[in-house]
CSV table of C-alpha atoms in Angstrom, one decimal:
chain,number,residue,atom,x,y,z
A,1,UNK,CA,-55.6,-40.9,105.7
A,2,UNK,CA,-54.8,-44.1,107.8
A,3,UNK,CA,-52.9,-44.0,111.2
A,4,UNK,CA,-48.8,-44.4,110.4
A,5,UNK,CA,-47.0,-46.2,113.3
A,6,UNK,CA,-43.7,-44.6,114.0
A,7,UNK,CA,-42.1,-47.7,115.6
A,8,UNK,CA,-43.2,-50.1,112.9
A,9,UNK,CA,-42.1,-48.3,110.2
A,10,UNK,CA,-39.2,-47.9,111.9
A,11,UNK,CA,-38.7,-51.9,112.0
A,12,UNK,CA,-38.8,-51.9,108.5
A,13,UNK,CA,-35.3,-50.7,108.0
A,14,UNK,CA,-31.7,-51.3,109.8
A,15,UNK,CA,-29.6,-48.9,107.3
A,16,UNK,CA,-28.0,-46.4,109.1
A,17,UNK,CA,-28.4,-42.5,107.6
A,18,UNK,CA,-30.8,-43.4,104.9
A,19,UNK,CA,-33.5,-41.8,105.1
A,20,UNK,CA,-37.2,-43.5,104.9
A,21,UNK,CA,-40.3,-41.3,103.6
A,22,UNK,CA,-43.1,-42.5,105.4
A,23,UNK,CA,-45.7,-39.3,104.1
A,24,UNK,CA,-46.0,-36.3,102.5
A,25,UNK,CA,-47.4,-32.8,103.7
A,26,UNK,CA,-47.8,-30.5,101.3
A,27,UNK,CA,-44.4,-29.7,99.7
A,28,UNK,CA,-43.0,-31.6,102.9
A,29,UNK,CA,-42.1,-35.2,103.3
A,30,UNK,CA,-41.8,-36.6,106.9
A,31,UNK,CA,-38.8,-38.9,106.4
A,32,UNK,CA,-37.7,-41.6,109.1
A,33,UNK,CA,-34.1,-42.4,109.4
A,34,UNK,CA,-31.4,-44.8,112.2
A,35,UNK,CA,-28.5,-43.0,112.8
A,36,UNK,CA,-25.1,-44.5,114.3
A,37,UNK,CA,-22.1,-43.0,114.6
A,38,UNK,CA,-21.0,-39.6,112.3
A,39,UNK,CA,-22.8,-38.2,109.4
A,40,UNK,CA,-21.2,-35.4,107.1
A,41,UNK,CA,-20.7,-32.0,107.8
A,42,UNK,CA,-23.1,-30.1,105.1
A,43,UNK,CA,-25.8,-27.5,104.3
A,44,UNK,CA,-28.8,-27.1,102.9
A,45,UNK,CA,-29.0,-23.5,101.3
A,46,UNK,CA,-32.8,-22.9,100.8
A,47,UNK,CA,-34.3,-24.9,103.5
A,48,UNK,CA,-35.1,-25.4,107.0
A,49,UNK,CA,-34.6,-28.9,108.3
A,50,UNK,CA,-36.7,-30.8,111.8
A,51,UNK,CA,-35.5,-33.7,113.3
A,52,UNK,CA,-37.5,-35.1,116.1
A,53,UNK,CA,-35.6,-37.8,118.0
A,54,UNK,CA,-37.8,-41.0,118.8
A,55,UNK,CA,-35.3,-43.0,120.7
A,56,UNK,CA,-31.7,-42.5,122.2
A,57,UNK,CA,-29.6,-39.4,122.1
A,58,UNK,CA,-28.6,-37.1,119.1
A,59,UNK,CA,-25.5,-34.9,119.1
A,60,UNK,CA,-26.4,-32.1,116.4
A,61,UNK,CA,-22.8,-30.7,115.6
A,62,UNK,CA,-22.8,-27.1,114.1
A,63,UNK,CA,-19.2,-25.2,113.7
A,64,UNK,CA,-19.5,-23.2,117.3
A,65,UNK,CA,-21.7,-26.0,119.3
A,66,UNK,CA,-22.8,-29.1,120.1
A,67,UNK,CA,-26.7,-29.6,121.0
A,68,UNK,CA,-27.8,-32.9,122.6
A,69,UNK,CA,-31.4,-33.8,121.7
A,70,UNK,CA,-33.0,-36.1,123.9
A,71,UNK,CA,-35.8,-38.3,123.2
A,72,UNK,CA,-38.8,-36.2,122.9
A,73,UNK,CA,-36.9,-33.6,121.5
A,74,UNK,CA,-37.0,-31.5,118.5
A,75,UNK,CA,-34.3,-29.4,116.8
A,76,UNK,CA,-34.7,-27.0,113.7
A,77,UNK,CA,-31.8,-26.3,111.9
A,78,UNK,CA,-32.2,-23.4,109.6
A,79,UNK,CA,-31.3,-22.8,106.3
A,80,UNK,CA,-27.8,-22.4,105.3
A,81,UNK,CA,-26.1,-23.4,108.6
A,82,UNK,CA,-23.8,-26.6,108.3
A,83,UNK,CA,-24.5,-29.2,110.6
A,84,UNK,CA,-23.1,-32.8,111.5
A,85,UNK,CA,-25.5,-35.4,113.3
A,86,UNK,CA,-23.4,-37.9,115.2
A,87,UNK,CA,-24.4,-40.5,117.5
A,88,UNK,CA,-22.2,-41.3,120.5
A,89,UNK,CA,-20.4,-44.9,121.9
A,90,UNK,CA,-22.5,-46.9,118.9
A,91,UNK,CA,-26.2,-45.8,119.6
A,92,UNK,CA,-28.4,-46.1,117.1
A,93,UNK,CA,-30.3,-43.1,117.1
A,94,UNK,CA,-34.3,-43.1,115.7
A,95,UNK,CA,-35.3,-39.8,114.5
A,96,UNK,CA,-38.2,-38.2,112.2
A,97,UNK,CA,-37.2,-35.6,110.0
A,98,UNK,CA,-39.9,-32.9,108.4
A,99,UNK,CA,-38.3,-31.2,105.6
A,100,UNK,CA,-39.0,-30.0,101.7
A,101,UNK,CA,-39.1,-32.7,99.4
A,102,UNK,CA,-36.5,-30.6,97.2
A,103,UNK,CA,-34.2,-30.8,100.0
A,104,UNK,CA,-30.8,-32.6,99.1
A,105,UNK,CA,-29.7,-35.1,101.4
A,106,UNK,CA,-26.0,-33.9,101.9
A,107,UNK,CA,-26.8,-30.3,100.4
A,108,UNK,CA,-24.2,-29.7,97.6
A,109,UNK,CA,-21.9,-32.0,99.4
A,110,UNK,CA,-21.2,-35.3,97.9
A,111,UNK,CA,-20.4,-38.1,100.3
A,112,UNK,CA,-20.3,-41.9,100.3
A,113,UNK,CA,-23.2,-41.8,102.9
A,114,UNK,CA,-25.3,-39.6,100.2
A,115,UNK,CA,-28.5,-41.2,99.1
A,116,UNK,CA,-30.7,-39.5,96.6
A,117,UNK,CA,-33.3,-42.1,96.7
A,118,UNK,CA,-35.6,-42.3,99.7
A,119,UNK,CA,-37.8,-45.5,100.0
A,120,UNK,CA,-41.0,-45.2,100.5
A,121,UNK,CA,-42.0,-47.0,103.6
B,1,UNK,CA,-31.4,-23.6,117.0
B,2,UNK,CA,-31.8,-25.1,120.6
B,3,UNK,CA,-33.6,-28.5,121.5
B,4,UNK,CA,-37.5,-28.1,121.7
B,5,UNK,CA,-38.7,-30.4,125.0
B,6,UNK,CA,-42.2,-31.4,123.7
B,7,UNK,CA,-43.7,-31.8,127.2
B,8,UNK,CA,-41.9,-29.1,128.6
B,9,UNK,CA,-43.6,-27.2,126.3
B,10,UNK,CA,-47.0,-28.9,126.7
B,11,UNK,CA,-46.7,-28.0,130.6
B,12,UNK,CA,-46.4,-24.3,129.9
B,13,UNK,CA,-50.5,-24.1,129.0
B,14,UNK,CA,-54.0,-26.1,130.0
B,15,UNK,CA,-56.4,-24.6,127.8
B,16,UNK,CA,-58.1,-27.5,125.3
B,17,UNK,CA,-58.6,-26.8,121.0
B,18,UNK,CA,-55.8,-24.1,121.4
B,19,UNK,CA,-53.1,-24.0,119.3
B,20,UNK,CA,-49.3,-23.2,120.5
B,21,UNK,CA,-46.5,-22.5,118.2
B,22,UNK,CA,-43.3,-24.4,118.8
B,23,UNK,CA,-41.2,-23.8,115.9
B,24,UNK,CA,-41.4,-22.8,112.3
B,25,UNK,CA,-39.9,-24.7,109.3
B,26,UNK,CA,-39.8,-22.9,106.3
B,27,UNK,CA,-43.4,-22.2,105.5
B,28,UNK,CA,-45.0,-24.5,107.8
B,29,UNK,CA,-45.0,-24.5,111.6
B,30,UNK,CA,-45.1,-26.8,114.4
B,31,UNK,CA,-47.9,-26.7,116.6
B,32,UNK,CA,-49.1,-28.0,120.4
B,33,UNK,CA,-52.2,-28.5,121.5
B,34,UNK,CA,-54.7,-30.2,124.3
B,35,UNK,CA,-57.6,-31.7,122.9
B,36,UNK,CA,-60.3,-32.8,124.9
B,37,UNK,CA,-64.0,-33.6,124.0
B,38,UNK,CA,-65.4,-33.1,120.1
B,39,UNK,CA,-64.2,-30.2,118.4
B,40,UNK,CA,-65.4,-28.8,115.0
B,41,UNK,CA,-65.8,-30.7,110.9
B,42,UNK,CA,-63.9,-28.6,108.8
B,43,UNK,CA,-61.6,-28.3,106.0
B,44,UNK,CA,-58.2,-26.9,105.0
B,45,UNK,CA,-58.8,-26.1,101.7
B,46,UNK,CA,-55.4,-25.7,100.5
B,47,UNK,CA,-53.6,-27.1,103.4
B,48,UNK,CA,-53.0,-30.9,104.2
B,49,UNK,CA,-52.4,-30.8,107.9
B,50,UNK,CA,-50.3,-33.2,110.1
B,51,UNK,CA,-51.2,-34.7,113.5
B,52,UNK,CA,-49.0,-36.4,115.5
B,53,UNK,CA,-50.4,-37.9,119.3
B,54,UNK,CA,-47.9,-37.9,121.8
B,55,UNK,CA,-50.3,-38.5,124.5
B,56,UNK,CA,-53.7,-40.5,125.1
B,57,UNK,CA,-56.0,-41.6,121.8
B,58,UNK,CA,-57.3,-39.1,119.4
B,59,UNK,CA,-60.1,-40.3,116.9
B,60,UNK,CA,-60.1,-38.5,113.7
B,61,UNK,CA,-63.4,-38.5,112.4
B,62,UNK,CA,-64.1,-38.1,108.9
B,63,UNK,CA,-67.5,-38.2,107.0
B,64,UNK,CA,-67.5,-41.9,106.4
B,65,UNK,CA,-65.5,-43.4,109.1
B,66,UNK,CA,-63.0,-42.7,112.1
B,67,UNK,CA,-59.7,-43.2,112.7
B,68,UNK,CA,-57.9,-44.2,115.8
B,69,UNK,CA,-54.8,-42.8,116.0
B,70,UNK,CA,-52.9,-43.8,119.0
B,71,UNK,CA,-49.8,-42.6,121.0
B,72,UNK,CA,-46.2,-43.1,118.4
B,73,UNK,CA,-48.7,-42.8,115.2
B,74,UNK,CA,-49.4,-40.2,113.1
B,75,UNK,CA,-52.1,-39.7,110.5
B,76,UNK,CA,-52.3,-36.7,107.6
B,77,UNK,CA,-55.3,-35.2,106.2
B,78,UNK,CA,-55.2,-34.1,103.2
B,79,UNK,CA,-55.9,-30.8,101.5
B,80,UNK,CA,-59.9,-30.3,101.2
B,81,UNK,CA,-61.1,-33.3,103.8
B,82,UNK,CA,-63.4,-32.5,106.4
B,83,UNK,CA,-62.6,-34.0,109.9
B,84,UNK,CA,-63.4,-33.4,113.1
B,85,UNK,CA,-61.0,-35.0,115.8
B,86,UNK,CA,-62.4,-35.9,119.1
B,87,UNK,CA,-61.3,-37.4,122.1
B,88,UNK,CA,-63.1,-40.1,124.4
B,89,UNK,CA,-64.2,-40.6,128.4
B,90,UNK,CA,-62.5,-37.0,129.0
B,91,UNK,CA,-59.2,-38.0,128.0
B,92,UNK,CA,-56.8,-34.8,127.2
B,93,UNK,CA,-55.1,-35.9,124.3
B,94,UNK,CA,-51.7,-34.1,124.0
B,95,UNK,CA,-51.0,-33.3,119.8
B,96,UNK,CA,-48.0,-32.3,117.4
B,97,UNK,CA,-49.2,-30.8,114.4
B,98,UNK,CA,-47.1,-29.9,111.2
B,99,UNK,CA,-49.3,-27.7,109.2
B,100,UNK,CA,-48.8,-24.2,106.9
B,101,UNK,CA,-48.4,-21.3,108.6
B,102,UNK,CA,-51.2,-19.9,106.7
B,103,UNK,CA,-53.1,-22.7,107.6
B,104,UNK,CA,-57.1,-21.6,109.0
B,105,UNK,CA,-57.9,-23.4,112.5
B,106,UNK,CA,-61.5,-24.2,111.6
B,107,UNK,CA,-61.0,-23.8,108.0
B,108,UNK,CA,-64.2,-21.7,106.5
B,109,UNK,CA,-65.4,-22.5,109.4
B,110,UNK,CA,-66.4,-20.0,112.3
B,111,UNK,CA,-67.1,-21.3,115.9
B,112,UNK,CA,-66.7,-20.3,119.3
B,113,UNK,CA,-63.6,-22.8,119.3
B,114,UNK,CA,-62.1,-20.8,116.3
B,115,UNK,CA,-58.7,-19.6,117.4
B,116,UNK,CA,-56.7,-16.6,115.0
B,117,UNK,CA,-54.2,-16.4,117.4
B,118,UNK,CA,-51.5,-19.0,118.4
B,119,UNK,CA,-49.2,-17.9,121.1
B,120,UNK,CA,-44.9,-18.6,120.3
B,121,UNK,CA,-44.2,-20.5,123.0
């Protein structure tokens, strides 16, 4: 129940694409995460994923598209649609993510970017 | 699966304490509002609700003390907690909230603020 400062908790991490859980709602967890370069193509099968982007630009990859989220800018990807976040010419990318807390990093993809461990922040 | 502009979307209606639906994720849905002035103590009692300021100051009072939540921070109250956020010297206060879509506006509560209707924007 006490104010949580986006940009500070974001100063409290440089890893790129591991996620930070900086609260919970419910059976949500709002996650903070630095993104640079490209992530893994991957699913998740029962659940819908947000990303908010914070600062820079985010390319969200799915098979048929690219969608570029700006700053100020949500995206929800829905359940069972693969997706690839990638950052473009070295950004590093801040983003909030709002997703269940049973939702699997990759999906059932395993990759050497997969964490299963998210820091609490 | 498009990008969401938050203040595009906050452009698209003036009215203060009224809830607009952005998105859904899973069970839970993403909400804009106005706020402006005091609105109502309440509860959730089975929700925990989300508030995030993207514009202006909002204080979050609860019974024992307020909290200043400022532009960038967030703040989640939790299942059951009555608040009552407010906003000072006529300041609109533009809001993200992450909350269930089963989620009451006012709680038990019924008042001539008390909206049952958010519009999809």
């Amino acid at each position: 129940m006490k104010p949580i400062n986006l940009k500070e908790k974001h100063n409290l991490f440089n890893a790129h694409w591991h996620p930070h859980q900086i609260a919970v709602v419910d059976d949500m967890q709002v996650i903070l995460a630095k993104l640079k370069g490209e992530f893994v193509w991957h699913a998740h099968e029962n659940e819908d994923e947000l990303f908010q982007v914070l600062k820079g630009t985010l390319y969200m990859q799915f098979r048929d598209r690219t969608e570029v989220v700006q700053e100020g800018e949500i995206i929800v990807v829905p359940k069972g649609v693969e997706h690839n976040p990638m950052t473009k010419n070295g950004e590093v990318v801040h983003v909030l993510l709002f997703e269940k807390l049973s939702t699997a990093h990759t999906g059932g993809v395993q990759d050497k970017l997969t964490k299963t461990n998210y820091p609490k922040i």
